Short mmCIF file of N, CA and C in Angstrom, two decimals:
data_model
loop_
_atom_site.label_atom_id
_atom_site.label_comp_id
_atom_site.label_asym_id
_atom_site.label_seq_id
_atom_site.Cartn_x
_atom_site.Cartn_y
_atom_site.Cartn_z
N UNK A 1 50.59 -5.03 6.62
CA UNK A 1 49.60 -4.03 7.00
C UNK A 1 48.55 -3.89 5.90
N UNK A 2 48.86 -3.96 4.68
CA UNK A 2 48.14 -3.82 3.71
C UNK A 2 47.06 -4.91 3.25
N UNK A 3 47.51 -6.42 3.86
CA UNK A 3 46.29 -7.37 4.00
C UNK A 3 45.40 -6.96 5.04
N UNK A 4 45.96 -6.46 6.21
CA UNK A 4 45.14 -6.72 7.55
C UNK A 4 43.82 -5.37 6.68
N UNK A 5 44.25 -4.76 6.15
CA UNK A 5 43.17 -3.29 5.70
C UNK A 5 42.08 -3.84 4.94
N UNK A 6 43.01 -4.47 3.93
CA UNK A 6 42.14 -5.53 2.75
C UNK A 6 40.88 -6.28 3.50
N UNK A 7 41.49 -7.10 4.98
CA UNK A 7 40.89 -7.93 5.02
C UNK A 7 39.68 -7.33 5.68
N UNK A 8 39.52 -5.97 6.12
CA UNK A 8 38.35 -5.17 6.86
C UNK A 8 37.04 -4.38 6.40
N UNK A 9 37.77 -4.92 4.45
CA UNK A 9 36.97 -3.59 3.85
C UNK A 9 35.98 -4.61 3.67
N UNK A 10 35.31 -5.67 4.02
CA UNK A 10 33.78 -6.05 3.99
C UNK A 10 33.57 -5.44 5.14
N UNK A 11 33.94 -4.98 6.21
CA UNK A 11 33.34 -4.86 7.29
C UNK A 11 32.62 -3.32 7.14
N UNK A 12 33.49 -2.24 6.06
CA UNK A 12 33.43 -1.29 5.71
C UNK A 12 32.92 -1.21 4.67
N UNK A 13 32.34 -2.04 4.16
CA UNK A 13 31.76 -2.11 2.46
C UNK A 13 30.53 -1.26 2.53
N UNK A 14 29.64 -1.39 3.86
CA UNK A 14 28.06 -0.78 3.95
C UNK A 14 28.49 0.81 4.12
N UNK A 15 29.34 1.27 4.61
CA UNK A 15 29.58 2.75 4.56
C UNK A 15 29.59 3.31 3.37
N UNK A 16 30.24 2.48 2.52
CA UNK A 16 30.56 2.86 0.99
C UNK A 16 29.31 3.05 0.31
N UNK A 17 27.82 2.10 0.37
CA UNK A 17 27.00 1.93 -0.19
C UNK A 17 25.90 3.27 0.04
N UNK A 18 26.03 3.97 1.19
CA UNK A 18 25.35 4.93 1.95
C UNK A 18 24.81 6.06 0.95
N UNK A 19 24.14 6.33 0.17
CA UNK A 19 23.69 7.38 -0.45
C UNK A 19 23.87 8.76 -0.52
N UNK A 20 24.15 9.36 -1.97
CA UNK A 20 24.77 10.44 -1.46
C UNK A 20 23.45 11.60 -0.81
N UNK A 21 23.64 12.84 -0.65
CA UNK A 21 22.26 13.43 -0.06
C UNK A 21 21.14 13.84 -1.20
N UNK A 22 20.45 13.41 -1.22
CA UNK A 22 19.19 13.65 -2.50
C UNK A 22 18.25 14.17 -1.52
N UNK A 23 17.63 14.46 -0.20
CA UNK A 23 16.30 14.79 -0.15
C UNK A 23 16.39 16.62 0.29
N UNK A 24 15.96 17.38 0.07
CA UNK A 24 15.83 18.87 0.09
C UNK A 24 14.99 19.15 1.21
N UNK A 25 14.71 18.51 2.06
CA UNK A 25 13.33 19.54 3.20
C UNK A 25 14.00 19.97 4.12
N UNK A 26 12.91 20.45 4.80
CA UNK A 26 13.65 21.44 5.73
C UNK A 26 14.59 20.44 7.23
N UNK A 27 15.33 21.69 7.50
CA UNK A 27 16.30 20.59 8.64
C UNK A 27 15.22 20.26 9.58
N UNK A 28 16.34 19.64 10.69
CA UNK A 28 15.02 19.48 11.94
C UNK A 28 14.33 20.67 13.05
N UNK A 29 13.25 20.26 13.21
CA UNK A 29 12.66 20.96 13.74
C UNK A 29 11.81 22.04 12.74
N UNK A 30 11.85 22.21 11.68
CA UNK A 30 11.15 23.70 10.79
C UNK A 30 10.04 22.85 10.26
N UNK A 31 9.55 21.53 10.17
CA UNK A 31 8.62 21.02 10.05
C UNK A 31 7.38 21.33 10.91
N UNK A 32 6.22 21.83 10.63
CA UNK A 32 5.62 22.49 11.33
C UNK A 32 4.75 21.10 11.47
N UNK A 33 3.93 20.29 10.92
CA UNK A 33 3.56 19.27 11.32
C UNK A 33 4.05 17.76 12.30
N UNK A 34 5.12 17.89 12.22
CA UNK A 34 6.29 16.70 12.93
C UNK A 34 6.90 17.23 14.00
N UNK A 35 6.41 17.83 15.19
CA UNK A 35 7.93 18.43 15.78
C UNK A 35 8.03 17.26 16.58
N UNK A 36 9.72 17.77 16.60
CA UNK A 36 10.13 16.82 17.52
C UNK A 36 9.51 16.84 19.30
N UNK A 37 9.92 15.67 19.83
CA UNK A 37 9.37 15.29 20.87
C UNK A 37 10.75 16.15 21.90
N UNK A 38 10.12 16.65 23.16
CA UNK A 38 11.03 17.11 23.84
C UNK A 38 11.70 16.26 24.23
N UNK A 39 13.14 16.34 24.70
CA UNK A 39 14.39 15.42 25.46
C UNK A 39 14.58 14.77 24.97
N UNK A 40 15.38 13.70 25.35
CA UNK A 40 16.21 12.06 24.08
C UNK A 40 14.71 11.76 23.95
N UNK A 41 15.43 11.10 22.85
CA UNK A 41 14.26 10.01 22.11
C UNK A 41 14.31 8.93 23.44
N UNK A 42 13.03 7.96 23.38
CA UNK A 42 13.06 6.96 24.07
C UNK A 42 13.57 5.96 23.24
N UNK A 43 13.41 5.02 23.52
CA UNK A 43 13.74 3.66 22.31
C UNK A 43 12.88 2.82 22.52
N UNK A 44 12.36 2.84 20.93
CA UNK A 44 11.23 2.41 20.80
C UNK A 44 10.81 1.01 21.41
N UNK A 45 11.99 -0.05 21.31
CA UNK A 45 11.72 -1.24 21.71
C UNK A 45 11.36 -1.37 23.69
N UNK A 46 11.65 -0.58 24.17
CA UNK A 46 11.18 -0.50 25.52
C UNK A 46 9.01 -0.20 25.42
N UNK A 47 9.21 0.96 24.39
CA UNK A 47 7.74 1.38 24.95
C UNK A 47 7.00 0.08 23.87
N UNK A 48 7.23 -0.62 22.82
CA UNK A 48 6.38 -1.35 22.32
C UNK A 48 6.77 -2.55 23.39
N UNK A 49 7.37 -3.27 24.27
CA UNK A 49 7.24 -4.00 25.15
C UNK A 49 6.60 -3.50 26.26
N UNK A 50 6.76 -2.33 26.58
CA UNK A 50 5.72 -1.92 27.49
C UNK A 50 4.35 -1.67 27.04
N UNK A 51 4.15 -1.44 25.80
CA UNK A 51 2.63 -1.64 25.09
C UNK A 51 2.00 -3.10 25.07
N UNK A 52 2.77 -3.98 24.51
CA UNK A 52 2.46 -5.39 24.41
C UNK A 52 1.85 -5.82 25.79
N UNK A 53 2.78 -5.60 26.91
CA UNK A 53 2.95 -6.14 28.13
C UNK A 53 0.86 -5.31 28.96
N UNK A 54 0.91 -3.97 28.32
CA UNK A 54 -0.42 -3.70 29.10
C UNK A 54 -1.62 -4.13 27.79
N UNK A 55 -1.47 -4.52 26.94
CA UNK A 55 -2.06 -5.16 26.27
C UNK A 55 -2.54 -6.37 26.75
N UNK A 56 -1.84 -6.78 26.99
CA UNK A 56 -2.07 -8.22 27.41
C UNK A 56 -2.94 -8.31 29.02
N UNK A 57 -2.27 -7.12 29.84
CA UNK A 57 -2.83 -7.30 31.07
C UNK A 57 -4.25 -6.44 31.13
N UNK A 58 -4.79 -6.08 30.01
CA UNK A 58 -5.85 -5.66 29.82
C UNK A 58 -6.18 -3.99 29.80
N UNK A 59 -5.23 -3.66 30.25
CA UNK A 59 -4.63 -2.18 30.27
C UNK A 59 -4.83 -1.15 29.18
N UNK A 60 -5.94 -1.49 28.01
CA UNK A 60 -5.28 -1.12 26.64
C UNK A 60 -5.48 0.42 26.31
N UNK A 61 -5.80 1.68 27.11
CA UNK A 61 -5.55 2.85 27.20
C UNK A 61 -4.13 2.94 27.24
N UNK A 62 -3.18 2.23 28.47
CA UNK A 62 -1.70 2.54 28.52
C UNK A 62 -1.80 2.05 26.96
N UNK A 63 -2.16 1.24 26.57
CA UNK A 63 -1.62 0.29 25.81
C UNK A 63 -1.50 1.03 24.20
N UNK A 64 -2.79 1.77 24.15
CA UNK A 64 -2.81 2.35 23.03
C UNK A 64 -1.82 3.75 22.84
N UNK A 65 -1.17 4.13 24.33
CA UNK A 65 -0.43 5.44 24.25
C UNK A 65 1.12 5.17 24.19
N UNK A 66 1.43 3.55 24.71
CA UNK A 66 2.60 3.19 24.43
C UNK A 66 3.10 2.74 22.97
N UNK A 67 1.89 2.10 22.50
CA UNK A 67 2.45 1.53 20.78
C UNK A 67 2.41 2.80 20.16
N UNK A 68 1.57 3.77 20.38
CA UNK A 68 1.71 4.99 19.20
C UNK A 68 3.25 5.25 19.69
N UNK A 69 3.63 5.83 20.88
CA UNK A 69 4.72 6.21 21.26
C UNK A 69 5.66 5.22 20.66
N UNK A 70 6.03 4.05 20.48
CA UNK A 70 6.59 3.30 19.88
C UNK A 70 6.88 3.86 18.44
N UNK A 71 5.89 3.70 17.56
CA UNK A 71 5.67 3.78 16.00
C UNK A 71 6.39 4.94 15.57
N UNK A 72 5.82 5.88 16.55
CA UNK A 72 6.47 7.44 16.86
C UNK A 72 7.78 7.52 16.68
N UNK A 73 8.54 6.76 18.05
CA UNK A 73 9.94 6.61 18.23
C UNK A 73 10.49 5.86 17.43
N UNK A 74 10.14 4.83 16.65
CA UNK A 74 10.98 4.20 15.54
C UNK A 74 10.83 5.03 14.17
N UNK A 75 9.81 5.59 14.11
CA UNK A 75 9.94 6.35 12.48
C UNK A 75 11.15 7.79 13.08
N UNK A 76 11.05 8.27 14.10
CA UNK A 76 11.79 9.88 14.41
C UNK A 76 13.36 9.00 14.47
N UNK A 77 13.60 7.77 14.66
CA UNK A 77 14.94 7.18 14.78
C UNK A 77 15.13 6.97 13.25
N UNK A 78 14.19 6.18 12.32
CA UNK A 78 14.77 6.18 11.11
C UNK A 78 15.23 7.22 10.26
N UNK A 79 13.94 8.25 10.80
CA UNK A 79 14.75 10.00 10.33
C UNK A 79 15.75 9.99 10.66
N UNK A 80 16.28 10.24 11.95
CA UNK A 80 17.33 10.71 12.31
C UNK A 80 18.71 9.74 11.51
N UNK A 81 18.53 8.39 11.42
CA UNK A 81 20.08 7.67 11.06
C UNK A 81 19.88 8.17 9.54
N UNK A 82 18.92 8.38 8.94
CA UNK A 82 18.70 8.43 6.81
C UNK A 82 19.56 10.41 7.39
N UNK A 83 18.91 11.01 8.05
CA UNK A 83 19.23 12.20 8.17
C UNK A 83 21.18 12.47 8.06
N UNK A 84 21.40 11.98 9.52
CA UNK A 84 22.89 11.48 9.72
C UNK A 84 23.80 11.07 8.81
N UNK A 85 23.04 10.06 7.97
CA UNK A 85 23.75 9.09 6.89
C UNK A 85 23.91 10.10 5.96
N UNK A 86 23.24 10.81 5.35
CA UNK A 86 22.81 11.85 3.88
C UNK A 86 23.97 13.10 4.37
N UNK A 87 23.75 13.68 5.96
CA UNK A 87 25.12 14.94 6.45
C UNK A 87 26.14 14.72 5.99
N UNK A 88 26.43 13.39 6.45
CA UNK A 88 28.02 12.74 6.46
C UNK A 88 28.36 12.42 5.21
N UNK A 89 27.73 12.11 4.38
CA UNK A 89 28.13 11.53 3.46
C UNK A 89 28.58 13.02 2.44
N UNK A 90 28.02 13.94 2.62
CA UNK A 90 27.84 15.08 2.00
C UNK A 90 29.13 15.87 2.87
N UNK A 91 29.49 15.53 3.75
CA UNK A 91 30.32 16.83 4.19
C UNK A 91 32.13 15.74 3.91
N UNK A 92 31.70 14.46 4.43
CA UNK A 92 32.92 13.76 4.11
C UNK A 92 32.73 12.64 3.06
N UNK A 93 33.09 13.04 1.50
CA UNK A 93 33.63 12.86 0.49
C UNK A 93 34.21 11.44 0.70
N UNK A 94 34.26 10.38 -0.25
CA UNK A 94 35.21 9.48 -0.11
C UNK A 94 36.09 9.81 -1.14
N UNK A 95 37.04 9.96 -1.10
CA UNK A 95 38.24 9.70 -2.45
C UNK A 95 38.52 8.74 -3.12
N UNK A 96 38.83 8.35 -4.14
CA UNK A 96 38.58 6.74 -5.09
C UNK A 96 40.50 6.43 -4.79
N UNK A 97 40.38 5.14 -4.02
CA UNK A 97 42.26 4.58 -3.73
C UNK A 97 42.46 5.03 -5.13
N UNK A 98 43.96 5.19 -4.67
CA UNK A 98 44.79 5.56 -5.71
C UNK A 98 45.74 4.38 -5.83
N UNK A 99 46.81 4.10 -7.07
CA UNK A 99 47.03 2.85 -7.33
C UNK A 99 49.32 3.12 -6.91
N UNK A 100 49.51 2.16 -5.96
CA UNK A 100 51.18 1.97 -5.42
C UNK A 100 50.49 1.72 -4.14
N UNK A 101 51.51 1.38 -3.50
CA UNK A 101 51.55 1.39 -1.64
C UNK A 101 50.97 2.71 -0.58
N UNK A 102 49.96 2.65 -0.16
CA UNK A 102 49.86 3.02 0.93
C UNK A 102 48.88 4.05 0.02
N UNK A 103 48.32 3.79 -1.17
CA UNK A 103 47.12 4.81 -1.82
C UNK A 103 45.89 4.73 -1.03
N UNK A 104 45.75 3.72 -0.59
CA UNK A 104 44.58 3.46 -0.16
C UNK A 104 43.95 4.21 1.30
N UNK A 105 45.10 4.71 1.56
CA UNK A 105 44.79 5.64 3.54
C UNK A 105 44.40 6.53 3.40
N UNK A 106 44.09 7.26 2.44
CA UNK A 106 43.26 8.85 2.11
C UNK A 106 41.80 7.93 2.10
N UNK A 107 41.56 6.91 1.51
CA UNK A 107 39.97 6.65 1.52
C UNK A 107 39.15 6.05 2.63
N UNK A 108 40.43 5.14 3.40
CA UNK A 108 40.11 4.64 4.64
C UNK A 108 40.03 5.50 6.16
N UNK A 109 40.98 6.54 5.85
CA UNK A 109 40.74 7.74 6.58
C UNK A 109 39.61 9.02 6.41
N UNK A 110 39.02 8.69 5.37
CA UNK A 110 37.88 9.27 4.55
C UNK A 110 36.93 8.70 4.98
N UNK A 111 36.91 7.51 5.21
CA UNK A 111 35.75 6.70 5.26
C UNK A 111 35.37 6.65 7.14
N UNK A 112 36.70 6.50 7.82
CA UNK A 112 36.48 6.53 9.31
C UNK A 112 35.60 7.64 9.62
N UNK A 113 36.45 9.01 9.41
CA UNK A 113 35.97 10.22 9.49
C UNK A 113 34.63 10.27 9.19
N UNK A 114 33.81 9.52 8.06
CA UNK A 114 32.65 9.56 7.71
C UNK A 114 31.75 8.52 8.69
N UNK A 115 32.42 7.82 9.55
CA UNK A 115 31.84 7.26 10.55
C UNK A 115 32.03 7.76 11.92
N UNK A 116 33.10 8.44 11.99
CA UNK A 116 32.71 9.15 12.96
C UNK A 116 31.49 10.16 12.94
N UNK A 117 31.95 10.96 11.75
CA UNK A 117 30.78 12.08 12.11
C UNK A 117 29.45 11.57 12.01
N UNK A 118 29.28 10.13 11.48
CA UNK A 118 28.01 9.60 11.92
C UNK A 118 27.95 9.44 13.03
N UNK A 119 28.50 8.92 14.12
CA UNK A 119 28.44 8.14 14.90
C UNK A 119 27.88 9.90 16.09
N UNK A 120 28.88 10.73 16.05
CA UNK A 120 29.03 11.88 16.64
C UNK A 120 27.34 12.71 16.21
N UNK A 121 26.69 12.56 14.73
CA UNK A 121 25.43 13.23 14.88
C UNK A 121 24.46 12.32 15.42
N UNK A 122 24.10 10.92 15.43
CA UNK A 122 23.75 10.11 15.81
C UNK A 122 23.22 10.53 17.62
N UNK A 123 24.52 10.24 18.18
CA UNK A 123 24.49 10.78 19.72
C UNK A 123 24.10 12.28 19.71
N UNK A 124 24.01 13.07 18.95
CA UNK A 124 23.76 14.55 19.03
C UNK A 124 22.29 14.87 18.94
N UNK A 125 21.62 14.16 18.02
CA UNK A 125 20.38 14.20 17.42
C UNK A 125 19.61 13.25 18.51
N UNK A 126 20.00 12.52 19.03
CA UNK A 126 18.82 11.36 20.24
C UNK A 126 19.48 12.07 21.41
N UNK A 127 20.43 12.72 21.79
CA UNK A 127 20.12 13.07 23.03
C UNK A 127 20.54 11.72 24.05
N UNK A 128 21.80 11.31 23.28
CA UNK A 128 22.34 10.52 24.30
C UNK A 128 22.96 9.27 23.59
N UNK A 129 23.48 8.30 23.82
CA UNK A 129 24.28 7.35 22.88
C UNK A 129 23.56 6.71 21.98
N UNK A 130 23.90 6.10 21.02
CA UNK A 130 23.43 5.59 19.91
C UNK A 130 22.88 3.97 20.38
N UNK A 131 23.70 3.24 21.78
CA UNK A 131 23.65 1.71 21.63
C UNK A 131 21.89 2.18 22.36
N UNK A 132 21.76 3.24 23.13
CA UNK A 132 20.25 2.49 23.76
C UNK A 132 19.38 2.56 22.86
N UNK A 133 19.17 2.44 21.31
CA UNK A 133 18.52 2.24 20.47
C UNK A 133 18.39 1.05 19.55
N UNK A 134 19.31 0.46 20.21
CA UNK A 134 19.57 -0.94 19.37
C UNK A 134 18.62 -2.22 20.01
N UNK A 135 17.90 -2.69 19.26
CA UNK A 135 16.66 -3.55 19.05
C UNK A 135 17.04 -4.86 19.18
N UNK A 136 16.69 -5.95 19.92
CA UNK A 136 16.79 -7.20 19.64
C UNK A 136 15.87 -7.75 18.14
N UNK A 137 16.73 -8.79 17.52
CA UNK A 137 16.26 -9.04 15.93
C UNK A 137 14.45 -9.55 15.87
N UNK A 138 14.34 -9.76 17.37
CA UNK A 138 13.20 -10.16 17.40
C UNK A 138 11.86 -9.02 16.89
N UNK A 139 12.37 -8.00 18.11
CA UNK A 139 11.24 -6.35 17.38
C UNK A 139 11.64 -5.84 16.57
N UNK A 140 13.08 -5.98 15.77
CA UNK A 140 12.99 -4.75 14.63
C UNK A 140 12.11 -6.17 13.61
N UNK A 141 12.00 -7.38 14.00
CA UNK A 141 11.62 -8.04 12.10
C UNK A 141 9.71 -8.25 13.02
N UNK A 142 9.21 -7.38 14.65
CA UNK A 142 7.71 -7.06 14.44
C UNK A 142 7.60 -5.67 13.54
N UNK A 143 8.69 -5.11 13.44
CA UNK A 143 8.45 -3.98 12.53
C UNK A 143 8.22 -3.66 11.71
N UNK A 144 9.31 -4.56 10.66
CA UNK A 144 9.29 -4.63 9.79
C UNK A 144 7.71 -5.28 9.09
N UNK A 145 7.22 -6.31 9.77
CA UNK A 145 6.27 -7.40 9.64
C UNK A 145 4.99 -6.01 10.17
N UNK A 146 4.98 -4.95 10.30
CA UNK A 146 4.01 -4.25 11.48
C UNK A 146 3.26 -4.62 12.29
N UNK A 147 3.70 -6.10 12.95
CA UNK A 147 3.09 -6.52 14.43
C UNK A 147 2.27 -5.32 15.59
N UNK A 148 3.63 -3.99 15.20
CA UNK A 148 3.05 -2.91 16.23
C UNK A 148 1.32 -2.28 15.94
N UNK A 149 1.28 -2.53 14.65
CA UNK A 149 0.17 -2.09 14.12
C UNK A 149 -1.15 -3.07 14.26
N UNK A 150 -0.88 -4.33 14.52
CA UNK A 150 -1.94 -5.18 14.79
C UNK A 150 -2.21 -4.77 16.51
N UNK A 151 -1.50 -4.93 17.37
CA UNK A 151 -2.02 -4.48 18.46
C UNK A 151 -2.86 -3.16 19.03
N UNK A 152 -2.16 -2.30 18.28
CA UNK A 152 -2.88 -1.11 18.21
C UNK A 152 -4.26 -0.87 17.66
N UNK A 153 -4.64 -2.19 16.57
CA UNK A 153 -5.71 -1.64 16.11
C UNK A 153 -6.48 -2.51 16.99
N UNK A 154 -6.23 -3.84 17.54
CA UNK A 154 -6.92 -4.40 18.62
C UNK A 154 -7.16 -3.75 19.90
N UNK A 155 -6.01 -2.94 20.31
CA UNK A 155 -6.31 -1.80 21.41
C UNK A 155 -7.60 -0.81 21.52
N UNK A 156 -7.38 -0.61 19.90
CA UNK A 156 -8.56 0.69 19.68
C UNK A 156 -9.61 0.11 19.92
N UNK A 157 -9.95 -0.77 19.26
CA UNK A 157 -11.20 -2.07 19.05
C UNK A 157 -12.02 -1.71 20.74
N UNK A 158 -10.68 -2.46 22.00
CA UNK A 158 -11.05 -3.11 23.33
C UNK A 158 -11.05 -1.86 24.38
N UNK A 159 -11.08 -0.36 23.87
CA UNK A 159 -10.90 0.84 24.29
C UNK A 159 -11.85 0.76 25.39
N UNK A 160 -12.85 0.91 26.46
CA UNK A 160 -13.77 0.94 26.71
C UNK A 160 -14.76 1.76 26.12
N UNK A 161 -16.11 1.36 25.70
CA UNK A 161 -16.71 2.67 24.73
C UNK A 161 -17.51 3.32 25.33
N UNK A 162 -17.34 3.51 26.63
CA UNK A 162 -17.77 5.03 27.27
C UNK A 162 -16.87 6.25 26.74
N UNK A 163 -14.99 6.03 25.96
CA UNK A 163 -14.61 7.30 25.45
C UNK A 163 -15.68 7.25 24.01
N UNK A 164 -16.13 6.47 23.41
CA UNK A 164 -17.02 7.28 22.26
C UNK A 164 -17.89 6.69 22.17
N UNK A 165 -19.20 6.65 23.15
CA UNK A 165 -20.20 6.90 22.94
C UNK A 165 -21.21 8.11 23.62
N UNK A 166 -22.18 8.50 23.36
CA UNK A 166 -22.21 9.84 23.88
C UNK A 166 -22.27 9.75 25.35
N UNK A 167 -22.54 10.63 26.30
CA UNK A 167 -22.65 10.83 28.19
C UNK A 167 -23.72 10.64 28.07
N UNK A 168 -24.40 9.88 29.48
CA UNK A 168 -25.55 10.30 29.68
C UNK A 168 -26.00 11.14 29.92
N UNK A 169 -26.85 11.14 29.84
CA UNK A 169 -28.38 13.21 30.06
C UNK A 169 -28.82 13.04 31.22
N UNK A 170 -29.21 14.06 31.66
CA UNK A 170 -30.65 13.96 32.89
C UNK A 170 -31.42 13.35 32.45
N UNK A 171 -32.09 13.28 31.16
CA UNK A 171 -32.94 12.91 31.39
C UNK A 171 -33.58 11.45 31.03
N UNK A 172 -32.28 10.43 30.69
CA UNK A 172 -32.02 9.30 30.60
C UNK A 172 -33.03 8.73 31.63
N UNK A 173 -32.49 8.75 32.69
CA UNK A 173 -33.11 8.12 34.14
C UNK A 173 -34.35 8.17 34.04
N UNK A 174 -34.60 9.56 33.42
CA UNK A 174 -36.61 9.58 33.82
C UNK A 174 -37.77 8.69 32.81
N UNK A 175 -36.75 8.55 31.76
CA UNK A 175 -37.38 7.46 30.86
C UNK A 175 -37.49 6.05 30.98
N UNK A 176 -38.89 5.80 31.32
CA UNK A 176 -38.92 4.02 31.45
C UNK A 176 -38.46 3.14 30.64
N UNK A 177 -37.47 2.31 30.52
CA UNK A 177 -37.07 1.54 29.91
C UNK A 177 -38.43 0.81 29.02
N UNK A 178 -37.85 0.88 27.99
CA UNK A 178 -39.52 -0.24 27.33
C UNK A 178 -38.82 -1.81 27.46
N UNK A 179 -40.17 -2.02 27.66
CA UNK A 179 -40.38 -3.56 28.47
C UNK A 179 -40.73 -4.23 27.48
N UNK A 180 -39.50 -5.46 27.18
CA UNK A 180 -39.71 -6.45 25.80
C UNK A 180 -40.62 -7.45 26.44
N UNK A 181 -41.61 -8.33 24.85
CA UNK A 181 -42.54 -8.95 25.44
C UNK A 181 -41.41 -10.55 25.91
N UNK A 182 -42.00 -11.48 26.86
CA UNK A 182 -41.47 -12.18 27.47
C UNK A 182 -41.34 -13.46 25.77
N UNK A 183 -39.85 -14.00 25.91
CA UNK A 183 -39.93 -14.86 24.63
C UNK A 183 -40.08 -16.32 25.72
N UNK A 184 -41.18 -16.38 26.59
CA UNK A 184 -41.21 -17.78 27.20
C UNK A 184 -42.45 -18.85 26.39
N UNK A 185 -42.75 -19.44 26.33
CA UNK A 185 -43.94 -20.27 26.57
C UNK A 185 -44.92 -19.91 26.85
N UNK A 186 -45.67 -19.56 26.06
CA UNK A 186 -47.26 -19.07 26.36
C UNK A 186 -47.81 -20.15 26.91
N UNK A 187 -48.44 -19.63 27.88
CA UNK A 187 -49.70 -20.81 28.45
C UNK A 187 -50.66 -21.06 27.51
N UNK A 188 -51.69 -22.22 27.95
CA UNK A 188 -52.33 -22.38 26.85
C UNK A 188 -53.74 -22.08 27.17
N UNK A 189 -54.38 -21.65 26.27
CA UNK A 189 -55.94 -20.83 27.09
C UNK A 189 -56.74 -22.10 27.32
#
């Protein structure tokens, strides 16, 4: 029994590494600039494929409201797991193994517990399970790379610019267009 434990603690090594809680602001929600978004989080990798996808089809109003919503939903997810990670780690303690047979189950039972209650604020804080947030390696490394951010600024770019340029007036219409001189071939006198 005592190899099979041995042989798991790489699998358990990243729990260990988890930081203890260092940041002081306020919990969620008392941020008066950030509030949260009503109901579960979406996940982000749906709305930046649904951004990409009206990007492409020329769409780029959806386009520009889905990648923000994206950028949105992946930074309020990284809050939430650094948030989660910093609770847990703070409320469940690891104990350092102790040295004979069977020292080691206070830390491994220390350590579960500290994955559960991740796992348990995780689903508490999104408003529904933890897997519909999980990313194919393909969009979390446009993320990392901020791919999301190149489209978006090409979105803004292809906006139509009737949203910012001014309306027309009344009294547009009543003004004769001035008439450029012709750049043809002058005849010759």
């Amino acid at each position: 029994m005592r190899e099979r434990i041995w042989a798991q603690l790489p699998l358990l090594l990243p729990w260990l590494l988890l930081p203890p809680p260092l940041w002081g602001g306020p919990p969620d929600g008392q941020c008066p600039e950030r509030e949260p978004e009503p109901g579960p989080l979406q996940p982000f990798d749906l709305l930046y494929a649904s951004g990409v996808a009206a990007y492409y089809s020329g769409d780029y109003e959806v386009a520009v409201r889905d990648l923000e919503a994206a950028l949105r939903s992946h930074r309020r997810l990284r809050e939430i797991r650094a948030r989660c990670a910093r609770h847990c780690a703070a409320r469940r303690p690891l104990v350092p193994p102790g040295a004979g047979p069977g020292a080691e189950l206070p830390f491994f039972r220390a350590l579960l517990e500290r994955a559960r209650c991740y796992r348990s604020c995780q689903s508490q804080r999104l408003g529904g399970p933890a897997s519909r947030h999980r990313a194919s390696e393909d969009v979390r490394s446009d993320f990392q790379r901020r791919v999301p951010y190149n489209y978006l600024q090409r979105a803004y770019i292809k906006v139509p610019r009737a949203h910012t340029s001014r309306p027309p007036l009344p009294w547009d219409a009543l003004q004769p267009s001035p008439r450029l001189p012709s750049l043809g071939r002058r005849a010759a006198p």
